[in-house]
């Protein structure tokens, strides 16, 4: 792919005194016929996956989409501290980015979310009529699992030799009693952890059709049972859902993962479908 | 549901090692035998298993023995699925 097929602009969106950093990728040789807003995953997963997301964004832009990548409050190059961020704040950030991208006025608006970003996308789409499709990559089924796995970064050291000095139950109790935790270079506030822990895909009703792409480690694998349950629930409540399994690395938790060409192509196909 | 194949595949993909480093055999040594296997990898592999099988692994359920071989990790997942 030739990077010159898209232009890249970096700027900030302003929201209630916060400055949200964004990159806007736009086609150079063709007219934009769609808009894609990427919603990022949580903490380290954002960093691990950044090059994969950038590659997909360039590809989409070259093919005629305006693509916006932005950093949530307290993350990346946006203003604020991670310690002060809340789930509500991140939903507001995403709504602000939707507004910014929609103002450019190029075709249908698609939210593309990875992991926690998929949860944000579903939550955001519930109350909006201006979102036409959700593309969900390896959706996080519930925020509690994300927080729990994040807490494990502090406790897993015990497995590799050192005696355990605390466990996750203790850490959850710290959060519930209003204390922040320092984990892997992040200060996790009780407000963010407890709000995120309450967010569940099963409790949401996406406001538009959904295309679900799940990535697994087996060449002939299938969607996990837990994912299939969420999809069945959504179908019952009338949401149009397409889901597919793609073989590949868990690039959101792998250093220097390779771009997955099948995931790239299936994403393009999903976007192109009416 | 081939748990052993999934366990091997999660080890390979999370550790980012060539396929021949983690042979598809229960006796394949993992913790202590593969330098890439550290606490971060443990977190990644447990996360993958939790998401794939809808299980929750508590801190007091895991110790170094669980990660000694591909077979011991497989046995652990099977015990979780009851």
mmCIF file of C-alpha atoms in Angstrom:
data_model
loop_
_atom_site.group_PDB
_atom_site.id
_atom_site.type_symbol
_atom_site.label_atom_id
_atom_site.label_comp_id
_atom_site.label_asym_id
_atom_site.label_seq_id
_atom_site.Cartn_x
_atom_site.Cartn_y
_atom_site.Cartn_z
ATOM 1 C CA UNK A 1 0.000 0.000 0.000
ATOM 2 C CA UNK A 2 1.299 3.427 -0.888
ATOM 3 C CA UNK A 3 1.014 5.885 2.055
ATOM 4 C CA UNK A 4 0.803 8.792 -0.402
ATOM 5 C CA UNK A 5 -2.731 7.656 -1.271
ATOM 6 C CA UNK A 6 -3.952 9.401 1.873
ATOM 7 C CA UNK A 7 -3.264 12.672 3.628
ATOM 8 C CA UNK A 8 -2.786 12.884 7.392
ATOM 9 C CA UNK A 9 -3.642 15.853 9.563
ATOM 10 C CA UNK A 10 -3.033 16.119 13.322
ATOM 11 C CA UNK A 11 -5.012 18.504 15.522
ATOM 12 C CA UNK A 12 -7.045 18.768 18.727
ATOM 13 C CA UNK A 13 -10.772 18.735 19.406
ATOM 14 C CA UNK A 14 -11.885 21.000 22.244
ATOM 15 C CA UNK A 15 -14.352 19.689 24.782
ATOM 16 C CA UNK A 16 -15.189 21.386 28.105
ATOM 17 C CA UNK A 17 -11.639 22.621 28.492
ATOM 18 C CA UNK A 18 -10.163 19.278 27.476
ATOM 19 C CA UNK A 19 -8.018 18.935 24.378
ATOM 20 C CA UNK A 20 -8.454 15.668 22.493
ATOM 21 C CA UNK A 21 -5.652 14.796 20.128
ATOM 22 C CA UNK A 22 -6.710 13.320 16.808
ATOM 23 C CA UNK A 23 -5.327 12.212 13.477
ATOM 24 C CA UNK A 24 -7.518 12.615 10.416
ATOM 25 C CA UNK A 25 -6.654 10.445 7.440
ATOM 26 C CA UNK A 26 -8.300 11.360 4.150
ATOM 27 C CA UNK A 27 -8.191 9.985 0.626
ATOM 28 C CA UNK A 28 -6.102 11.886 -1.897
ATOM 29 C CA UNK A 29 -7.098 10.400 -5.247
ATOM 30 C CA UNK A 30 -10.745 9.587 -4.632
ATOM 31 C CA UNK A 31 -13.636 11.450 -3.066
ATOM 32 C CA UNK A 32 -14.448 10.374 0.490
ATOM 33 C CA UNK A 33 -17.643 8.290 0.521
ATOM 34 C CA UNK A 34 -17.719 7.255 4.173
ATOM 35 C CA UNK A 35 -16.458 8.255 7.620
ATOM 36 C CA UNK A 36 -14.871 5.925 10.142
ATOM 37 C CA UNK A 37 -14.168 6.843 13.763
ATOM 38 C CA UNK A 38 -11.838 4.545 15.647
ATOM 39 C CA UNK A 39 -12.524 3.991 19.357
ATOM 40 C CA UNK A 40 -9.416 2.789 21.184
ATOM 41 C CA UNK A 41 -8.889 -0.051 23.660
ATOM 42 C CA UNK A 42 -7.832 0.278 27.303
ATOM 43 C CA UNK A 43 -4.389 1.322 28.607
ATOM 44 C CA UNK A 44 -1.514 -0.788 27.263
ATOM 45 C CA UNK A 45 -3.754 -2.425 24.673
ATOM 46 C CA UNK A 46 -3.930 0.963 22.931
ATOM 47 C CA UNK A 47 -0.145 1.138 22.668
ATOM 48 C CA UNK A 48 0.318 -2.480 21.630
ATOM 49 C CA UNK A 49 -2.212 -2.166 18.815
ATOM 50 C CA UNK A 50 -1.386 1.312 17.543
ATOM 51 C CA UNK A 51 0.624 0.210 14.496
ATOM 52 C CA UNK A 52 -2.072 -2.275 13.456
ATOM 53 C CA UNK A 53 -4.740 0.410 13.753
ATOM 54 C CA UNK A 54 -2.609 2.917 11.820
ATOM 55 C CA UNK A 55 -2.076 0.414 8.999
ATOM 56 C CA UNK A 56 -5.812 -0.283 8.757
ATOM 57 C CA UNK A 57 -6.611 3.443 8.892
ATOM 58 C CA UNK A 58 -4.222 4.234 6.024
ATOM 59 C CA UNK A 59 -5.744 1.439 3.978
ATOM 60 C CA UNK A 60 -9.287 2.695 4.613
ATOM 61 C CA UNK A 61 -8.358 6.293 3.814
ATOM 62 C CA UNK A 62 -6.679 5.281 0.554
ATOM 63 C CA UNK A 63 -9.886 3.528 -0.447
ATOM 64 C CA UNK A 64 -12.110 6.550 0.147
ATOM 65 C CA UNK A 65 -12.930 6.884 3.835
ATOM 66 C CA UNK A 66 -12.269 9.799 6.147
ATOM 67 C CA UNK A 67 -10.762 8.063 9.165
ATOM 68 C CA UNK A 68 -10.352 9.654 12.579
ATOM 69 C CA UNK A 69 -8.083 8.190 15.252
ATOM 70 C CA UNK A 70 -8.196 10.002 18.569
ATOM 71 C CA UNK A 71 -6.916 9.666 22.112
ATOM 72 C CA UNK A 72 -9.317 9.531 25.036
ATOM 73 C CA UNK A 73 -8.938 11.978 27.924
ATOM 74 C CA UNK A 74 -5.881 11.064 29.972
ATOM 75 C CA UNK A 75 -4.517 8.778 27.249
ATOM 76 C CA UNK A 76 -1.908 9.240 24.543
ATOM 77 C CA UNK A 77 -1.509 12.880 23.507
ATOM 78 C CA UNK A 78 -4.852 14.151 24.789
ATOM 79 C CA UNK A 79 -4.997 16.390 27.842
ATOM 80 C CA UNK A 80 -5.739 15.261 31.372
ATOM 81 C CA UNK A 81 -4.412 12.514 33.572
ATOM 82 C CA UNK A 82 -5.439 8.891 33.331
ATOM 83 C CA UNK A 83 -6.154 9.102 37.065
ATOM 84 C CA UNK A 84 -8.891 11.713 36.438
ATOM 85 C CA UNK A 85 -10.618 9.994 33.511
ATOM 86 C CA UNK A 86 -14.057 8.426 33.880
ATOM 87 C CA UNK A 87 -16.207 6.232 31.660
ATOM 88 C CA UNK A 88 -18.705 9.081 31.230
ATOM 89 C CA UNK A 89 -15.876 11.372 30.173
ATOM 90 C CA UNK A 90 -14.732 8.870 27.556
ATOM 91 C CA UNK A 91 -18.286 8.569 26.215
ATOM 92 C CA UNK A 92 -18.367 12.372 25.928
ATOM 93 C CA UNK A 93 -14.979 12.308 24.167
ATOM 94 C CA UNK A 94 -16.288 9.775 21.662
ATOM 95 C CA UNK A 95 -19.466 11.819 21.070
ATOM 96 C CA UNK A 96 -17.333 14.897 20.479
ATOM 97 C CA UNK A 97 -15.207 13.004 17.932
ATOM 98 C CA UNK A 98 -18.367 11.736 16.167
ATOM 99 C CA UNK A 99 -19.507 15.325 15.904
ATOM 100 C CA UNK A 100 -16.148 16.477 14.556
ATOM 101 C CA UNK A 101 -15.988 13.758 11.941
ATOM 102 C CA UNK A 102 -19.652 14.054 10.920
ATOM 103 C CA UNK A 103 -19.117 17.775 10.276
ATOM 104 C CA UNK A 104 -16.846 16.847 7.376
ATOM 105 C CA UNK A 105 -19.944 15.334 5.832
ATOM 106 C CA UNK A 106 -18.655 12.284 4.000
ATOM 107 C CA UNK A 107 -21.246 9.525 3.656
ATOM 108 C CA UNK A 108 -22.304 7.012 6.285
ATOM 109 C CA UNK A 109 -20.682 7.217 9.706
ATOM 110 C CA UNK A 110 -19.140 4.059 11.054
ATOM 111 C CA UNK A 111 -17.760 3.472 14.551
ATOM 112 C CA UNK A 112 -14.859 1.043 14.570
ATOM 113 C CA UNK A 113 -13.970 -0.163 18.057
ATOM 114 C CA UNK A 114 -11.268 -2.467 19.350
ATOM 115 C CA UNK A 115 -11.799 -4.260 22.691
ATOM 116 C CA UNK A 116 -12.968 -1.591 25.177
ATOM 117 C CA UNK A 117 -13.512 0.681 22.166
ATOM 118 C CA UNK A 118 -16.191 -1.765 20.993
ATOM 119 C CA UNK A 119 -17.943 -1.378 24.333
ATOM 120 C CA UNK A 120 -17.746 2.409 23.987
ATOM 121 C CA UNK A 121 -19.076 2.196 20.416
ATOM 122 C CA UNK A 122 -22.113 0.136 21.456
ATOM 123 C CA UNK A 123 -22.863 2.388 24.402
ATOM 124 C CA UNK A 124 -22.554 5.511 22.263
ATOM 125 C CA UNK A 125 -24.678 4.142 19.404
ATOM 126 C CA UNK A 126 -27.644 3.449 21.706
ATOM 127 C CA UNK A 127 -28.892 7.027 21.809
ATOM 128 C CA UNK A 128 -27.817 8.232 18.390
ATOM 129 C CA UNK A 129 -29.393 8.200 14.966
ATOM 130 C CA UNK A 130 -26.307 9.460 13.149
ATOM 131 C CA UNK A 131 -24.264 6.269 13.453
ATOM 132 C CA UNK A 132 -24.853 3.876 10.559
ATOM 133 C CA UNK A 133 -22.766 0.855 11.445
ATOM 134 C CA UNK A 134 -20.488 -0.611 14.102
ATOM 135 C CA UNK A 135 -17.375 -2.575 13.219
ATOM 136 C CA UNK A 136 -16.252 -4.356 16.372
ATOM 137 C CA UNK A 137 -12.822 -5.956 16.631
ATOM 138 C CA UNK A 138 -12.484 -8.498 19.447
ATOM 139 C CA UNK A 139 -15.156 -6.796 21.544
ATOM 140 C CA UNK A 140 -14.667 -6.661 25.274
ATOM 141 C CA UNK A 141 -17.761 -8.412 26.616
ATOM 142 C CA UNK A 142 -17.686 -6.701 29.961
ATOM 143 C CA UNK A 143 -15.632 -4.024 31.595
ATOM 144 C CA UNK A 144 -15.244 -5.992 34.799
ATOM 145 C CA UNK A 145 -13.090 -8.532 32.977
ATOM 146 C CA UNK A 146 -10.888 -5.730 31.641
ATOM 147 C CA UNK A 147 -10.356 -4.227 35.085
ATOM 148 C CA UNK A 148 -9.798 -7.665 36.586
ATOM 149 C CA UNK A 149 -7.187 -8.552 33.982
ATOM 150 C CA UNK A 150 -5.528 -5.183 34.540
ATOM 151 C CA UNK A 151 -5.344 -5.816 38.285
ATOM 152 C CA UNK A 152 -3.697 -9.124 37.535
ATOM 153 C CA UNK A 153 -0.667 -7.223 36.235
ATOM 154 C CA UNK A 154 0.082 -6.509 39.899
ATOM 155 C CA UNK A 155 -0.574 -9.995 41.190
ATOM 156 C CA UNK A 156 0.812 -12.241 38.433
ATOM 157 C CA UNK A 157 4.380 -11.661 39.524
ATOM 158 C CA UNK A 158 3.595 -14.203 42.206
ATOM 159 C CA UNK A 159 3.215 -16.913 39.606
ATOM 160 C CA UNK A 160 6.737 -16.550 38.340
ATOM 161 C CA UNK A 161 8.362 -17.025 41.691
ATOM 162 C CA UNK A 162 7.916 -14.330 44.311
ATOM 163 C CA UNK A 163 5.478 -15.098 47.101
ATOM 164 C CA UNK A 164 2.143 -13.313 46.705
ATOM 165 C CA UNK A 165 1.783 -10.280 48.933
ATOM 166 C CA UNK A 166 -1.717 -9.316 47.811
ATOM 167 C CA UNK A 167 -4.433 -10.665 45.571
ATOM 168 C CA UNK A 168 -7.042 -9.157 43.286
ATOM 169 C CA UNK A 169 -9.795 -9.396 45.875
ATOM 170 C CA UNK A 170 -7.747 -7.049 48.058
ATOM 171 C CA UNK A 171 -7.207 -4.702 45.106
ATOM 172 C CA UNK A 172 -10.945 -4.661 44.288
ATOM 173 C CA UNK A 173 -11.634 -3.838 47.927
ATOM 174 C CA UNK A 174 -9.147 -0.959 47.765
ATOM 175 C CA UNK A 175 -11.036 0.428 44.752
ATOM 176 C CA UNK A 176 -14.420 -0.012 46.432
ATOM 177 C CA UNK A 177 -13.210 1.890 49.447
ATOM 178 C CA UNK A 178 -12.267 4.794 47.207
ATOM 179 C CA UNK A 179 -8.534 4.334 46.855
ATOM 180 C CA UNK A 180 -6.668 4.612 43.534
ATOM 181 C CA UNK A 181 -4.181 1.941 42.484
ATOM 182 C CA UNK A 182 -0.877 2.318 40.645
ATOM 183 C CA UNK A 183 -0.603 -0.460 38.102
ATOM 184 C CA UNK A 184 1.846 -0.826 35.226
ATOM 185 C CA UNK A 185 2.521 2.898 35.188
ATOM 186 C CA UNK A 186 -1.157 3.914 35.308
ATOM 187 C CA UNK A 187 -3.070 5.348 38.230
ATOM 188 C CA UNK A 188 -6.415 3.587 38.123
ATOM 189 C CA UNK A 189 -9.087 5.614 39.898
ATOM 190 C CA UNK A 190 -12.041 3.989 41.661
ATOM 191 C CA UNK A 191 -14.383 6.115 39.533
ATOM 192 C CA UNK A 192 -13.060 4.735 36.245
ATOM 193 C CA UNK A 193 -12.612 1.158 37.455
ATOM 194 C CA UNK A 194 -16.053 0.844 39.014
ATOM 195 C CA UNK A 195 -17.888 2.542 36.115
ATOM 196 C CA UNK A 196 -16.047 0.448 33.539
ATOM 197 C CA UNK A 197 -16.748 -2.694 35.550
ATOM 198 C CA UNK A 198 -20.481 -2.033 35.227
ATOM 199 C CA UNK A 199 -20.442 -1.777 31.416
ATOM 200 C CA UNK A 200 -21.574 -5.000 29.713
ATOM 201 C CA UNK A 201 -22.302 -5.628 26.038
ATOM 202 C CA UNK A 202 -25.199 -7.837 27.026
ATOM 203 C CA UNK A 203 -26.937 -4.872 28.684
ATOM 204 C CA UNK A 204 -26.588 -2.629 25.633
ATOM 205 C CA UNK A 205 -28.715 -2.403 22.535
ATOM 206 C CA UNK A 206 -26.676 -1.134 19.594
ATOM 207 C CA UNK A 207 -28.572 1.509 17.661
ATOM 208 C CA UNK A 208 -27.483 0.253 14.216
ATOM 209 C CA UNK A 209 -26.240 -2.872 12.408
ATOM 210 C CA UNK A 210 -23.155 -4.516 13.885
ATOM 211 C CA UNK A 211 -20.301 -6.361 12.218
ATOM 212 C CA UNK A 212 -18.361 -8.409 14.784
ATOM 213 C CA UNK A 213 -14.857 -9.683 14.029
ATOM 214 C CA UNK A 214 -13.330 -12.041 16.569
ATOM 215 C CA UNK A 215 -9.675 -13.011 16.369
ATOM 216 C CA UNK A 216 -8.536 -16.398 17.640
ATOM 217 C CA UNK A 217 -5.388 -18.465 17.885
ATOM 218 C CA UNK A 218 -6.652 -21.586 16.090
ATOM 219 C CA UNK A 219 -6.724 -21.744 12.265
ATOM 220 C CA UNK A 220 -10.117 -23.485 12.339
ATOM 221 C CA UNK A 221 -11.494 -21.891 15.513
ATOM 222 C CA UNK A 222 -14.891 -20.348 16.168
ATOM 223 C CA UNK A 223 -16.468 -17.528 18.163
ATOM 224 C CA UNK A 224 -16.237 -18.036 21.920
ATOM 225 C CA UNK A 225 -19.365 -19.261 23.660
ATOM 226 C CA UNK A 226 -19.617 -16.017 25.629
ATOM 227 C CA UNK A 227 -19.542 -13.955 22.412
ATOM 228 C CA UNK A 228 -22.126 -16.187 20.761
ATOM 229 C CA UNK A 229 -24.419 -15.595 23.757
ATOM 230 C CA UNK A 230 -24.191 -11.810 23.393
ATOM 231 C CA UNK A 231 -24.850 -12.065 19.647
ATOM 232 C CA UNK A 232 -27.866 -14.307 20.201
ATOM 233 C CA UNK A 233 -29.234 -11.836 22.739
ATOM 234 C CA UNK A 234 -28.795 -8.911 20.351
ATOM 235 C CA UNK A 235 -30.490 -10.800 17.522
ATOM 236 C CA UNK A 236 -33.426 -11.564 19.823
ATOM 237 C CA UNK A 237 -33.872 -7.878 20.539
ATOM 238 C CA UNK A 238 -33.818 -7.070 16.825
ATOM 239 C CA UNK A 239 -30.257 -5.889 16.210
ATOM 240 C CA UNK A 240 -28.818 -6.842 12.829
ATOM 241 C CA UNK A 241 -25.562 -8.648 13.506
ATOM 242 C CA UNK A 242 -22.977 -10.301 11.327
ATOM 243 C CA UNK A 243 -20.112 -12.109 13.004
ATOM 244 C CA UNK A 244 -17.036 -13.828 11.745
ATOM 245 C CA UNK A 245 -13.995 -15.547 13.146
ATOM 246 C CA UNK A 246 -10.529 -14.615 11.909
ATOM 247 C CA UNK A 247 -7.386 -16.594 12.656
ATOM 248 C CA UNK A 248 -4.602 -14.406 14.017
ATOM 249 C CA UNK A 249 -2.455 -13.101 16.845
ATOM 250 C CA UNK A 250 -3.949 -11.226 19.816
ATOM 251 C CA UNK A 251 -2.202 -8.056 18.594
ATOM 252 C CA UNK A 252 -3.703 -5.919 21.403
ATOM 253 C CA UNK A 253 -1.627 -7.849 23.919
ATOM 254 C CA UNK A 254 1.378 -8.751 21.754
ATOM 255 C CA UNK A 255 4.458 -6.620 21.224
ATOM 256 C CA UNK A 256 5.210 -5.994 17.536
ATOM 257 C CA UNK A 257 2.419 -8.157 16.165
ATOM 258 C CA UNK A 258 2.167 -8.419 12.388
ATOM 259 C CA UNK A 259 -0.620 -6.826 10.386
ATOM 260 C CA UNK A 260 -3.330 -9.444 9.788
ATOM 261 C CA UNK A 261 -4.233 -9.252 6.064
ATOM 262 C CA UNK A 262 -7.414 -11.318 6.468
ATOM 263 C CA UNK A 263 -8.677 -9.057 9.236
ATOM 264 C CA UNK A 264 -7.860 -6.037 7.067
ATOM 265 C CA UNK A 265 -9.696 -7.426 4.054
ATOM 266 C CA UNK A 266 -12.734 -8.607 6.023
ATOM 267 C CA UNK A 267 -12.988 -5.181 7.617
ATOM 268 C CA UNK A 268 -12.991 -3.517 4.211
ATOM 269 C CA UNK A 269 -15.652 -5.950 3.002
ATOM 270 C CA UNK A 270 -17.782 -5.291 6.083
ATOM 271 C CA UNK A 271 -17.557 -1.534 5.527
ATOM 272 C CA UNK A 272 -18.424 -1.799 1.854
ATOM 273 C CA UNK A 273 -21.581 -3.835 2.533
ATOM 274 C CA UNK A 274 -24.766 -1.753 2.550
ATOM 275 C CA UNK B 1 -13.692 -28.547 21.846
ATOM 276 C CA UNK B 2 -9.953 -29.187 21.599
ATOM 277 C CA UNK B 3 -8.607 -27.433 24.683
ATOM 278 C CA UNK B 4 -5.046 -28.653 24.301
ATOM 279 C CA UNK B 5 -4.820 -27.242 20.758
ATOM 280 C CA UNK B 6 -6.143 -23.909 22.020
ATOM 281 C CA UNK B 7 -3.713 -23.864 24.941
ATOM 282 C CA UNK B 8 -0.765 -24.489 22.595
ATOM 283 C CA UNK B 9 -2.037 -21.863 20.154
ATOM 284 C CA UNK B 10 -2.464 -19.257 22.942
ATOM 285 C CA UNK B 11 1.067 -19.971 24.188
ATOM 286 C CA UNK B 12 2.505 -19.578 20.694
ATOM 287 C CA UNK B 13 0.613 -16.413 19.831
ATOM 288 C CA UNK B 14 1.042 -14.687 23.212
ATOM 289 C CA UNK B 15 4.738 -15.457 23.489
ATOM 290 C CA UNK B 16 5.320 -14.630 19.829
ATOM 291 C CA UNK B 17 7.697 -17.559 19.388
ATOM 292 C CA UNK B 18 8.090 -19.766 16.296
ATOM 293 C CA UNK B 19 5.736 -22.738 16.201
ATOM 294 C CA UNK B 20 8.565 -25.255 16.654
ATOM 295 C CA UNK B 21 9.527 -23.700 20.024
ATOM 296 C CA UNK B 22 6.265 -24.833 21.585
ATOM 297 C CA UNK B 23 5.585 -28.282 20.272
ATOM 298 C CA UNK B 24 2.020 -29.527 20.286
ATOM 299 C CA UNK B 25 2.666 -32.046 23.037
ATOM 300 C CA UNK B 26 1.525 -32.161 26.688
ATOM 301 C CA UNK B 27 5.143 -32.598 27.900
ATOM 302 C CA UNK B 28 6.322 -29.374 26.281
ATOM 303 C CA UNK B 29 8.076 -27.385 29.033
ATOM 304 C CA UNK B 30 6.873 -23.796 29.412
ATOM 305 C CA UNK B 31 7.633 -21.814 32.597
ATOM 306 C CA UNK B 32 11.351 -21.860 33.233
ATOM 307 C CA UNK B 33 12.093 -23.350 29.813
ATOM 308 C CA UNK B 34 11.010 -20.518 27.500
ATOM 309 C CA UNK B 35 12.630 -17.129 28.215
ATOM 310 C CA UNK B 36 9.644 -15.226 26.778
ATOM 311 C CA UNK B 37 7.402 -16.703 29.491
ATOM 312 C CA UNK B 38 7.266 -13.966 32.137
ATOM 313 C CA UNK B 39 4.570 -12.489 34.353
ATOM 314 C CA UNK B 40 3.199 -10.347 31.501
ATOM 315 C CA UNK B 41 2.827 -13.443 29.316
ATOM 316 C CA UNK B 42 1.080 -15.226 32.168
ATOM 317 C CA UNK B 43 -1.407 -12.353 32.307
ATOM 318 C CA UNK B 44 -1.925 -12.513 28.524
ATOM 319 C CA UNK B 45 -2.444 -16.256 28.415
ATOM 320 C CA UNK B 46 -4.855 -16.231 31.356
ATOM 321 C CA UNK B 47 -6.793 -13.387 29.705
ATOM 322 C CA UNK B 48 -7.062 -15.336 26.439
ATOM 323 C CA UNK B 49 -8.236 -18.462 28.253
ATOM 324 C CA UNK B 50 -10.772 -16.529 30.348
ATOM 325 C CA UNK B 51 -12.233 -14.910 27.261
ATOM 326 C CA UNK B 52 -12.276 -18.060 25.143
ATOM 327 C CA UNK B 53 -13.870 -20.295 27.769
ATOM 328 C CA UNK B 54 -15.839 -17.795 29.834
ATOM 329 C CA UNK B 55 -13.996 -18.770 33.009
ATOM 330 C CA UNK B 56 -12.647 -16.612 35.842
ATOM 331 C CA UNK B 57 -9.303 -17.594 37.296
ATOM 332 C CA UNK B 58 -8.672 -16.534 40.893
ATOM 333 C CA UNK B 59 -5.227 -15.638 42.174
ATOM 334 C CA UNK B 60 -5.099 -18.478 44.635
ATOM 335 C CA UNK B 61 -5.828 -21.046 41.921
ATOM 336 C CA UNK B 62 -2.642 -20.450 39.985
ATOM 337 C CA UNK B 63 0.960 -21.091 40.843
ATOM 338 C CA UNK B 64 4.102 -21.993 38.917
ATOM 339 C CA UNK B 65 2.981 -25.641 38.639
ATOM 340 C CA UNK B 66 0.064 -24.698 36.396
ATOM 341 C CA UNK B 67 2.486 -23.249 33.843
ATOM 342 C CA UNK B 68 5.154 -25.950 33.993
ATOM 343 C CA UNK B 69 4.064 -27.741 30.832
ATOM 344 C CA UNK B 70 1.458 -27.409 28.093
ATOM 345 C CA UNK B 71 -0.213 -30.440 29.648
ATOM 346 C CA UNK B 72 -0.432 -28.950 33.149
ATOM 347 C CA UNK B 73 -2.033 -25.785 31.781
ATOM 348 C CA UNK B 74 -4.464 -27.894 29.765
ATOM 349 C CA UNK B 75 -5.369 -29.905 32.864
ATOM 350 C CA UNK B 76 -5.999 -26.689 34.759
ATOM 351 C CA UNK B 77 -8.392 -25.364 32.092
ATOM 352 C CA UNK B 78 -10.211 -28.701 31.997
ATOM 353 C CA UNK B 79 -10.613 -28.617 35.770
ATOM 354 C CA UNK B 80 -12.069 -25.093 35.524
ATOM 355 C CA UNK B 81 -14.604 -26.253 32.974
ATOM 356 C CA UNK B 82 -15.531 -29.084 35.319
#
